[in-house]
mmCIF file of C-alpha atoms and ligand atoms in Angstrom:
data_model
loop_
_atom_site.group_PDB
_atom_site.id
_atom_site.type_symbol
_atom_site.label_atom_id
_atom_site.label_comp_id
_atom_site.label_asym_id
_atom_site.label_seq_id
_atom_site.Cartn_x
_atom_site.Cartn_y
_atom_site.Cartn_z
ATOM 1 C CA MET I 30 0.000 0.000 0.000
ATOM 2 C CA SER I 31 1.392 3.367 -1.012
ATOM 3 C CA PHE I 32 2.102 6.139 1.430
ATOM 4 C CA PHE I 33 -0.645 8.330 -0.026
ATOM 5 C CA LYS I 34 -3.136 5.554 0.053
ATOM 6 C CA LYS I 35 -2.411 5.088 3.738
ATOM 7 C CA ILE I 36 -2.955 8.797 4.368
ATOM 8 C CA PHE I 37 -6.209 8.710 2.457
ATOM 9 C CA ASN I 38 -7.400 5.688 4.388
ATOM 10 C CA LYS I 39 -6.520 7.386 7.637
ATOM 11 C CA GLU I 40 -8.598 10.389 6.611
ATOM 12 C CA LYS I 41 -11.452 8.144 5.591
ATOM 13 C CA LYS I 42 -11.296 6.395 8.956
ATOM 14 C CA GLU I 43 -11.293 9.692 10.830
ATOM 15 C CA THR I 44 -14.357 10.899 8.914
ATOM 16 C CA LEU I 45 -16.084 7.636 9.706
ATOM 17 C CA ASP I 46 -15.105 7.843 13.388
ATOM 18 C CA LYS I 47 -16.418 11.385 13.551
ATOM 19 C CA GLY I 48 -19.601 10.531 11.655
ATOM 20 C CA LEU I 49 -20.407 7.667 14.001
ATOM 21 C CA GLU I 50 -19.653 9.632 17.142
ATOM 22 C CA LYS I 51 -23.241 10.305 18.139
ATOM 23 C CA SER I 52 -24.299 6.687 17.573
ATOM 24 C CA LYS I 53 -21.310 5.512 19.586
ATOM 25 C CA THR I 54 -21.755 7.904 22.499
ATOM 26 C CA THR I 55 -25.430 7.078 22.817
ATOM 27 C CA PHE I 56 -24.767 3.356 22.625
ATOM 28 C CA PHE I 57 -21.941 3.326 25.149
ATOM 29 C CA ASP I 58 -23.762 5.615 27.568
ATOM 30 C CA LYS I 59 -26.551 3.068 27.670
ATOM 31 C CA LEU I 60 -24.130 0.178 27.873
ATOM 32 C CA ASN I 61 -22.176 1.751 30.738
ATOM 33 C CA LYS I 62 -25.385 2.324 32.659
ATOM 34 C CA ALA I 63 -26.432 -1.262 32.073
ATOM 35 C CA VAL I 64 -23.209 -2.724 33.444
ATOM 36 C CA ALA I 65 -22.680 -0.193 36.242
ATOM 37 C CA GLY I 66 -21.847 -1.997 39.464
ATOM 38 C CA LYS I 67 -21.715 -5.374 37.714
ATOM 39 C CA SER I 68 -18.509 -7.255 37.154
ATOM 40 C CA LYS I 69 -19.884 -10.257 35.321
ATOM 41 C CA VAL I 70 -21.946 -10.634 32.162
ATOM 42 C CA ASP I 71 -25.058 -12.373 33.477
ATOM 43 C CA ASP I 72 -28.631 -12.777 32.268
ATOM 44 C CA SER I 73 -29.678 -9.332 33.379
ATOM 45 C CA VAL I 74 -26.746 -7.728 31.566
ATOM 46 C CA LEU I 75 -27.678 -9.695 28.437
ATOM 47 C CA ASP I 76 -31.312 -8.595 28.748
ATOM 48 C CA ASN I 77 -30.214 -4.993 28.971
ATOM 49 C CA LEU I 78 -27.822 -5.429 26.079
ATOM 50 C CA GLU I 79 -30.646 -6.787 23.960
ATOM 51 C CA GLU I 80 -32.732 -3.737 24.727
ATOM 52 C CA ILE I 81 -29.848 -1.409 23.954
ATOM 53 C CA LEU I 82 -29.153 -3.025 20.582
ATOM 54 C CA VAL I 83 -32.810 -2.864 19.607
ATOM 55 C CA SER I 84 -33.068 0.770 20.715
ATOM 56 C CA SER I 85 -29.916 1.517 18.701
ATOM 57 C CA ASP I 86 -31.790 0.465 15.557
ATOM 58 C CA VAL I 87 -29.821 -2.710 14.936
ATOM 59 C CA GLY I 88 -33.215 -4.391 14.431
ATOM 60 C CA VAL I 89 -34.768 -7.248 16.375
ATOM 61 C CA THR I 90 -33.657 -10.127 14.132
ATOM 62 C CA THR I 91 -30.023 -9.082 14.063
ATOM 63 C CA THR I 92 -30.041 -8.240 17.776
ATOM 64 C CA LEU I 93 -31.257 -11.746 18.623
ATOM 65 C CA LYS I 94 -28.458 -13.238 16.542
ATOM 66 C CA ILE I 95 -25.878 -11.112 18.339
ATOM 67 C CA ILE I 96 -27.289 -11.970 21.777
ATOM 68 C CA ASP I 97 -27.268 -15.695 20.905
ATOM 69 C CA ARG I 98 -23.613 -15.493 19.998
ATOM 70 C CA ILE I 99 -22.688 -13.647 23.173
ATOM 71 C CA GLU I 100 -24.758 -16.052 25.279
ATOM 72 C CA ALA I 101 -22.931 -19.014 23.751
ATOM 73 C CA ARG I 102 -19.632 -17.368 24.492
ATOM 74 C CA VAL I 103 -20.576 -16.565 28.086
ATOM 75 C CA ALA I 104 -21.755 -20.141 28.604
ATOM 76 C CA GLN I 105 -18.461 -21.471 27.285
ATOM 77 C CA ASP I 106 -16.131 -19.113 29.113
ATOM 78 C CA LYS I 107 -18.007 -19.389 32.455
ATOM 79 C CA TYR I 108 -16.747 -16.022 33.665
ATOM 80 C CA VAL I 109 -16.933 -13.097 31.312
ATOM 81 C CA GLY I 110 -16.293 -9.704 32.885
ATOM 82 C CA THR I 111 -18.360 -6.690 31.904
ATOM 83 C CA GLY I 112 -15.087 -4.931 31.063
ATOM 84 C CA GLU I 113 -14.677 -7.286 28.112
ATOM 85 C CA LEU I 114 -18.171 -6.704 26.770
ATOM 86 C CA ASN I 115 -17.072 -4.050 24.305
ATOM 87 C CA LYS I 116 -14.409 -6.306 22.799
ATOM 88 C CA ILE I 117 -16.770 -9.271 22.669
ATOM 89 C CA LEU I 118 -19.503 -7.262 20.990
ATOM 90 C CA ARG I 119 -17.066 -6.071 18.388
ATOM 91 C CA GLU I 120 -15.809 -9.589 17.718
ATOM 92 C CA GLU I 121 -19.239 -11.162 17.551
ATOM 93 C CA ILE I 122 -20.739 -8.472 15.316
ATOM 94 C CA ALA I 123 -17.735 -8.640 12.999
ATOM 95 C CA GLY I 124 -18.134 -12.430 13.027
ATOM 96 C CA LEU I 125 -21.803 -12.181 12.151
ATOM 97 C CA LEU I 126 -21.165 -9.744 9.306
ATOM 98 C CA SER I 127 -18.241 -11.767 7.977
ATOM 99 C CA GLU I 128 -20.764 -14.482 7.085
ATOM 100 C CA ILE I 129 -22.106 -12.149 4.396
ATOM 101 C CA ASP I 130 -19.977 -12.010 1.286
ATOM 102 C CA SER I 131 -20.329 -8.291 0.653
ATOM 103 C CA GLY I 132 -19.127 -5.132 2.330
ATOM 104 C CA ASN I 133 -15.480 -5.952 1.728
ATOM 105 C CA ALA I 134 -14.803 -3.256 -0.839
ATOM 106 C CA THR I 135 -12.420 -0.434 -0.049
ATOM 107 C CA ASP I 136 -12.532 1.606 -3.263
ATOM 108 C CA PHE I 137 -15.056 3.159 -5.625
ATOM 109 C CA VAL I 138 -15.019 0.804 -8.575
ATOM 110 C CA VAL I 139 -16.760 1.091 -11.948
ATOM 111 C CA PRO I 140 -17.134 -2.235 -13.772
ATOM 112 C CA LYS I 141 -16.508 -2.419 -17.524
ATOM 113 C CA HIS I 142 -19.138 -3.653 -19.984
ATOM 114 C CA THR I 143 -18.871 -4.544 -23.644
ATOM 115 C CA THR I 144 -22.231 -2.849 -24.227
ATOM 116 C CA GLY I 145 -21.042 0.631 -23.203
ATOM 117 C CA PRO I 146 -20.921 2.745 -20.047
ATOM 118 C CA HIS I 147 -21.780 1.430 -16.613
ATOM 119 C CA VAL I 148 -25.262 2.683 -15.803
ATOM 120 C CA ILE I 149 -26.366 3.397 -12.247
ATOM 121 C CA MET I 150 -30.002 4.226 -11.596
ATOM 122 C CA VAL I 151 -30.545 5.853 -8.220
ATOM 123 C CA VAL I 152 -33.884 5.301 -6.476
ATOM 124 C CA GLY I 153 -35.419 5.991 -3.071
ATOM 125 C CA VAL I 154 -38.168 8.010 -1.403
ATOM 126 C CA ASN I 155 -37.915 11.780 -1.279
ATOM 127 C CA GLY I 156 -35.351 13.525 0.844
ATOM 128 C CA VAL I 157 -33.181 10.494 1.592
ATOM 129 C CA GLY I 158 -30.133 11.937 -0.167
ATOM 130 C CA LYS I 159 -30.301 10.578 -3.720
ATOM 131 C CA THR I 160 -29.135 13.706 -5.512
ATOM 132 C CA THR I 161 -26.408 14.411 -2.955
ATOM 133 C CA THR I 162 -25.168 10.827 -3.208
ATOM 134 C CA ILE I 163 -25.057 11.159 -7.010
ATOM 135 C CA GLY I 164 -22.985 14.345 -6.694
ATOM 136 C CA LYS I 165 -20.564 12.668 -4.306
ATOM 137 C CA LEU I 166 -20.304 9.605 -6.554
ATOM 138 C CA ALA I 167 -19.676 11.778 -9.614
ATOM 139 C CA HIS I 168 -16.862 13.447 -7.697
ATOM 140 C CA GLN I 169 -15.281 10.115 -6.743
ATOM 141 C CA PHE I 170 -15.470 8.719 -10.274
ATOM 142 C CA LYS I 171 -14.263 11.953 -11.850
ATOM 143 C CA SER I 172 -11.258 12.002 -9.485
ATOM 144 C CA GLN I 173 -10.307 8.613 -10.870
ATOM 145 C CA GLY I 174 -10.182 10.176 -14.330
ATOM 146 C CA LEU I 175 -13.400 8.520 -15.461
ATOM 147 C CA ASN I 176 -15.909 10.157 -17.797
ATOM 148 C CA VAL I 177 -19.158 10.654 -15.964
ATOM 149 C CA VAL I 178 -22.552 11.762 -17.325
ATOM 150 C CA LEU I 179 -25.514 12.633 -15.106
ATOM 151 C CA GLY I 180 -29.170 12.326 -16.090
ATOM 152 C CA ALA I 181 -31.848 14.465 -14.417
ATOM 153 C CA ALA I 182 -34.737 12.000 -14.614
ATOM 154 C CA ASP I 183 -36.343 13.445 -11.491
ATOM 155 C CA THR I 184 -38.577 15.759 -13.488
ATOM 156 C CA PHE I 185 -41.197 16.011 -10.789
ATOM 157 C CA ARG I 186 -39.935 19.343 -9.437
ATOM 158 C CA ALA I 187 -37.897 22.080 -11.099
ATOM 159 C CA ALA I 188 -35.693 22.310 -8.007
ATOM 160 C CA ALA I 189 -34.635 18.690 -8.428
ATOM 161 C CA ILE I 190 -33.172 19.408 -11.853
ATOM 162 C CA ASP I 191 -31.479 22.568 -10.571
ATOM 163 C CA GLN I 192 -29.982 20.696 -7.648
ATOM 164 C CA LEU I 193 -28.440 18.065 -9.904
ATOM 165 C CA GLN I 194 -27.160 20.876 -12.136
ATOM 166 C CA VAL I 195 -25.395 22.389 -9.108
ATOM 167 C CA TRP I 196 -23.632 19.069 -8.485
ATOM 168 C CA ALA I 197 -22.773 18.758 -12.183
ATOM 169 C CA ASP I 198 -21.155 22.220 -12.074
ATOM 170 C CA ARG I 199 -19.381 21.505 -8.826
ATOM 171 C CA THR I 200 -17.904 18.258 -10.097
ATOM 172 C CA GLY I 201 -17.354 19.433 -13.676
ATOM 173 C CA VAL I 202 -19.453 16.650 -15.138
ATOM 174 C CA PRO I 203 -21.949 16.950 -18.040
ATOM 175 C CA ILE I 204 -25.641 16.649 -17.315
ATOM 176 C CA VAL I 205 -28.547 15.724 -19.566
ATOM 177 C CA LYS I 206 -31.842 17.345 -18.652
ATOM 178 C CA GLN I 207 -35.207 18.427 -19.969
ATOM 179 C CA GLU I 208 -38.014 20.632 -18.711
ATOM 180 C CA MET I 209 -39.735 20.000 -15.437
ATOM 181 C CA GLY I 210 -42.677 17.657 -15.963
ATOM 182 C CA SER I 211 -41.141 15.945 -18.980
ATOM 183 C CA ASP I 212 -41.091 12.174 -19.245
ATOM 184 C CA PRO I 213 -38.354 10.734 -16.986
ATOM 185 C CA ALA I 214 -37.928 7.770 -19.335
ATOM 186 C CA SER I 215 -37.210 10.172 -22.168
ATOM 187 C CA VAL I 216 -34.532 11.924 -20.086
ATOM 188 C CA ALA I 217 -32.984 8.557 -19.249
ATOM 189 C CA PHE I 218 -33.030 7.599 -22.939
ATOM 190 C CA ASP I 219 -31.295 10.868 -23.935
ATOM 191 C CA THR I 220 -28.736 10.485 -21.159
ATOM 192 C CA LEU I 221 -27.770 6.982 -22.209
ATOM 193 C CA GLN I 222 -27.464 8.022 -25.816
ATOM 194 C CA SER I 223 -25.379 11.017 -24.901
ATOM 195 C CA GLY I 224 -23.208 8.887 -22.612
ATOM 196 C CA LEU I 225 -22.714 6.324 -25.334
ATOM 197 C CA ASN I 226 -21.777 9.018 -27.878
ATOM 198 C CA GLN I 227 -19.334 10.634 -25.457
ATOM 199 C CA ASN I 228 -17.713 7.321 -24.600
ATOM 200 C CA ALA I 229 -18.645 7.789 -20.970
ATOM 201 C CA ASP I 230 -17.396 5.282 -18.391
ATOM 202 C CA VAL I 231 -20.302 5.754 -16.065
ATOM 203 C CA ILE I 232 -23.799 7.230 -16.266
ATOM 204 C CA ILE I 233 -25.773 8.087 -13.146
ATOM 205 C CA ILE I 234 -29.512 8.643 -13.390
ATOM 206 C CA ASP I 235 -31.400 10.575 -10.721
ATOM 207 C CA THR I 236 -35.050 9.620 -10.258
ATOM 208 C CA ALA I 237 -37.995 11.106 -8.390
ATOM 209 C CA GLY I 238 -38.703 9.991 -4.862
ATOM 210 C CA ARG I 239 -42.175 11.323 -4.733
ATOM 211 C CA LEU I 240 -45.068 10.699 -7.054
ATOM 212 C CA HIS I 241 -48.788 10.744 -6.516
ATOM 213 C CA ASN I 242 -48.627 7.251 -5.117
ATOM 214 C CA LYS I 243 -46.354 4.266 -4.700
ATOM 215 C CA VAL I 244 -47.799 2.273 -7.605
ATOM 216 C CA ASN I 245 -47.153 5.214 -9.942
ATOM 217 C CA LEU I 246 -43.617 5.526 -8.674
ATOM 218 C CA MET I 247 -42.823 1.852 -9.189
ATOM 219 C CA ASN I 248 -44.464 1.833 -12.636
ATOM 220 C CA GLU I 249 -42.414 4.817 -13.612
ATOM 221 C CA LEU I 250 -39.160 3.204 -12.485
ATOM 222 C CA THR I 251 -40.027 0.103 -14.493
ATOM 223 C CA LYS I 252 -40.682 2.242 -17.543
ATOM 224 C CA VAL I 253 -37.413 4.176 -17.120
ATOM 225 C CA LYS I 254 -35.554 0.858 -16.969
ATOM 226 C CA ARG I 255 -37.288 -0.536 -20.030
ATOM 227 C CA VAL I 256 -36.563 2.551 -22.098
ATOM 228 C CA MET I 257 -32.893 2.545 -21.028
ATOM 229 C CA GLN I 258 -32.588 -0.955 -22.441
ATOM 230 C CA LYS I 259 -33.431 0.346 -25.899
ATOM 231 C CA VAL I 260 -30.089 2.151 -25.826
ATOM 232 C CA ILE I 261 -27.928 -0.182 -23.707
ATOM 233 C CA THR I 262 -29.414 -3.649 -23.587
ATOM 234 C CA ASP I 263 -28.185 -4.619 -20.132
ATOM 235 C CA ALA I 264 -28.775 -1.231 -18.452
ATOM 236 C CA PRO I 265 -29.169 -0.336 -15.657
ATOM 237 C CA HIS I 266 -26.268 -2.355 -14.284
ATOM 238 C CA ASP I 267 -26.843 -1.085 -10.794
ATOM 239 C CA VAL I 268 -30.113 -0.011 -9.192
ATOM 240 C CA LEU I 269 -28.922 1.829 -6.113
ATOM 241 C CA LEU I 270 -31.524 2.300 -3.391
ATOM 242 C CA VAL I 271 -30.712 5.230 -1.108
ATOM 243 C CA LEU I 272 -31.911 4.983 2.496
ATOM 244 C CA ASP I 273 -31.787 7.684 5.157
ATOM 245 C CA GLY I 274 -29.992 6.078 8.094
ATOM 246 C CA SER I 275 -31.232 8.735 10.502
ATOM 247 C CA THR I 276 -34.754 7.353 10.146
ATOM 248 C CA GLY I 277 -33.700 4.069 11.737
ATOM 249 C CA GLN I 278 -36.416 1.458 11.437
ATOM 250 C CA ASN I 279 -38.075 3.476 8.691
ATOM 251 C CA ALA I 280 -35.046 2.822 6.510
ATOM 252 C CA PHE I 281 -35.589 -0.908 7.090
ATOM 253 C CA GLU I 282 -39.216 -0.558 6.012
ATOM 254 C CA GLN I 283 -38.309 1.354 2.868
ATOM 255 C CA ALA I 284 -35.728 -1.248 1.950
ATOM 256 C CA LYS I 285 -38.358 -3.966 2.345
ATOM 257 C CA GLN I 286 -40.947 -2.137 0.268
ATOM 258 C CA PHE I 287 -38.645 -1.108 -2.536
ATOM 259 C CA THR I 288 -36.965 -4.454 -2.876
ATOM 260 C CA ALA I 289 -40.366 -6.116 -3.035
ATOM 261 C CA ALA I 290 -41.597 -3.759 -5.752
ATOM 262 C CA THR I 291 -38.568 -3.319 -7.970
ATOM 263 C CA GLU I 292 -35.219 -4.954 -8.529
ATOM 264 C CA VAL I 293 -32.619 -3.262 -6.320
ATOM 265 C CA THR I 294 -28.986 -4.331 -6.647
ATOM 266 C CA SER I 295 -27.247 -2.221 -4.011
ATOM 267 C CA LEU I 296 -27.900 0.085 -1.082
ATOM 268 C CA ALA I 297 -26.543 3.398 0.138
ATOM 269 C CA VAL I 298 -27.256 4.450 3.715
ATOM 270 C CA THR I 299 -26.940 8.213 4.198
ATOM 271 C CA LYS I 300 -26.915 10.740 7.047
ATOM 272 C CA LEU I 301 -25.068 8.517 9.496
ATOM 273 C CA ASP I 302 -23.437 11.625 10.872
ATOM 274 C CA GLY I 303 -25.426 13.483 13.469
ATOM 275 C CA THR I 304 -27.714 10.559 14.243
ATOM 276 C CA ALA I 305 -27.691 8.039 17.053
ATOM 277 C CA LYS I 306 -29.162 5.426 14.728
ATOM 278 C CA GLY I 307 -25.948 4.298 13.026
ATOM 279 C CA GLY I 308 -26.566 0.757 14.267
ATOM 280 C CA VAL I 309 -29.114 0.463 11.479
ATOM 281 C CA VAL I 310 -26.274 -0.281 9.043
ATOM 282 C CA ILE I 311 -25.388 -3.421 11.011
ATOM 283 C CA GLY I 312 -28.986 -4.656 10.812
ATOM 284 C CA ILE I 313 -29.423 -3.749 7.153
ATOM 285 C CA SER I 314 -26.195 -5.477 6.115
ATOM 286 C CA ASP I 315 -27.183 -8.558 8.068
ATOM 287 C CA GLN I 316 -30.769 -8.780 6.885
ATOM 288 C CA PHE I 317 -30.877 -7.839 3.240
ATOM 289 C CA GLN I 318 -29.449 -9.997 0.501
ATOM 290 C CA ILE I 319 -28.523 -6.743 -1.198
ATOM 291 C CA PRO I 320 -25.117 -5.303 -0.337
ATOM 292 C CA VAL I 321 -24.689 -1.942 1.365
ATOM 293 C CA LYS I 322 -22.262 -0.338 -1.060
ATOM 294 C CA TYR I 323 -21.954 3.226 0.193
ATOM 295 C CA ILE I 324 -22.510 5.196 3.366
ATOM 296 C CA GLY I 325 -23.070 8.942 3.691
ATOM 297 C CA VAL I 326 -21.295 10.563 6.609
ATOM 298 C CA GLY I 327 -21.870 14.258 5.922
ATOM 299 C CA GLU I 328 -23.144 16.808 3.438
ATOM 300 C CA GLY I 329 -19.755 17.537 1.872
ATOM 301 C CA ILE I 330 -18.519 16.326 -1.486
ATOM 302 C CA ASP I 331 -16.055 13.911 0.152
ATOM 303 C CA ASP I 332 -18.512 12.572 2.684
ATOM 304 C CA LEU I 333 -19.447 9.395 0.850
ATOM 305 C CA GLN I 334 -17.574 6.215 1.658
ATOM 306 C CA VAL I 335 -17.438 2.749 0.226
ATOM 307 C CA PHE I 336 -18.992 0.641 2.959
ATOM 308 C CA ASN I 337 -16.540 -1.722 4.546
ATOM 309 C CA LYS I 338 -18.121 -3.752 7.332
ATOM 310 C CA PHE I 339 -14.894 -4.311 9.214
ATOM 311 C CA GLU I 340 -13.952 -0.637 9.202
ATOM 312 C CA PHE I 341 -17.480 0.176 10.288
ATOM 313 C CA VAL I 342 -17.501 -2.227 13.239
ATOM 314 C CA ASP I 343 -14.021 -1.105 14.187
ATOM 315 C CA SER I 344 -15.073 2.548 14.227
ATOM 316 C CA PHE I 345 -18.232 1.792 16.142
ATOM 317 C CA PHE I 346 -16.616 -0.257 18.907
ATOM 318 C CA LYS I 347 -13.302 1.487 19.171
HETATM 319 N N1 LIG R 12 -25.753 15.156 7.268
HETATM 320 C C1 LIG R 12 -25.954 14.597 6.083
HETATM 321 N N2 LIG R 12 -26.838 15.118 5.235
HETATM 322 C C2 LIG R 12 -27.028 14.516 4.041
HETATM 323 C C3 LIG R 12 -26.332 13.348 3.672
HETATM 324 N N3 LIG R 12 -26.759 12.990 2.431
HETATM 325 C C4 LIG R 12 -27.679 13.918 2.069
HETATM 326 N N4 LIG R 12 -27.853 14.841 3.039
HETATM 327 C C5 LIG R 12 -28.778 16.009 3.049
HETATM 328 O O1 LIG R 12 -30.113 15.557 2.952
HETATM 329 C C6 LIG R 12 -30.920 16.510 2.271
HETATM 330 C C7 LIG R 12 -31.696 15.821 1.154
HETATM 331 O O2 LIG R 12 -30.774 15.361 0.196
HETATM 332 P P1 LIG R 12 -31.132 15.197 -1.334
HETATM 333 O O3 LIG R 12 -29.910 14.702 -2.005
HETATM 334 O O4 LIG R 12 -31.769 16.409 -1.853
HETATM 335 O O5 LIG R 12 -32.219 14.040 -1.266
HETATM 336 P P2 LIG R 12 -33.082 13.438 -2.442
HETATM 337 O O6 LIG R 12 -33.311 12.018 -2.120
HETATM 338 O O7 LIG R 12 -32.473 13.749 -3.747
HETATM 339 O O8 LIG R 12 -34.437 14.244 -2.260
HETATM 340 P P3 LIG R 12 -35.613 14.470 -3.346
HETATM 341 O O9 LIG R 12 -34.990 14.928 -4.610
HETATM 342 O O10 LIG R 12 -36.473 15.522 -2.695
HETATM 343 O O11 LIG R 12 -36.346 13.187 -3.491
HETATM 344 C C8 LIG R 12 -29.966 17.580 1.775
HETATM 345 O O12 LIG R 12 -30.026 18.682 2.648
HETATM 346 C C9 LIG R 12 -28.593 16.916 1.871
HETATM 347 O O13 LIG R 12 -27.548 17.834 2.091
HETATM 348 C C10 LIG R 12 -25.395 12.786 4.610
HETATM 349 O O14 LIG R 12 -24.739 11.751 4.402
HETATM 350 N N5 LIG R 12 -25.250 13.467 5.797
HETATM 351 MG MG1 LIG R 13 -33.169 14.745 -5.437
#
């Protein structure tokens, strides 16, 4: 690993540490209270731990798995001191997540296709951070020297198009757009054609999060996908569902609903900074078959990270 790479990774780690601070403080305050005056991990400590994990938005299913693992360990080791609980939690959660074969990436990677540019379609309900995530992604890809094209297929509000334009200007990346109210599928079609003509490496399509109702939204996404395939037969290569981590269990619900209604291939969990609900990433990675690819840890252009489960657990339990 090069010197600069090490520096970059250190910076990344510090941003992650800082972003998770609130989740960590809240979690450990509760944990310290639960073990106060106790030297041994016993049933009552485990009961409290269960409650703390659930209230930290790890989710019931994943919490039960973690508690089972710790229980087994306590039963085996006979005496486990409360002082070791932090280390044990970290080991057992890392162990649980290591059973999933995703979340190992460390870099932003754009796959190559014989059919043309890599096409990412970004979906999610309104306000979760889709457009911001697209801007941050464009910045990452552009910094690698890749040709990026953005498509403003959220035509539901004028401000949505303007906001993507701001990110296009900021990152120095071309954008394809039409009038507000125009057909999103038509914008997607134009964007793919333009990307193909410009020999783009990656195309990122923004979509609307709000429509008159959920059925309309899902139908529209299906249509956008179908029209894209007229230009690039295997597009979109990635349907990235953005979830707002600060909504905790709501993010779980959205993931369930979206994945049931449309094909989602990866997840981004945003707004992990400034929330105490960072534990939601542990639950989401454990419970969905779809990999968490990116996490948002701030509003800045550099505040998007490739999700790495080991780094995450390390930052959380450090
Ligand atoms: N703190 C923080 N704020 C974020 C993050 N990601 C996005 N935001 C903020 O969340 C707000 C909504 O982000 P948008 O990117 O507009 O969300 P959207 O999903 O495109 O919203 P719609 O276009 O209305 O559907 C903005 O104020 C962003 O700055 C993050 O990782 N951390
Ligand atoms: Mg938007």
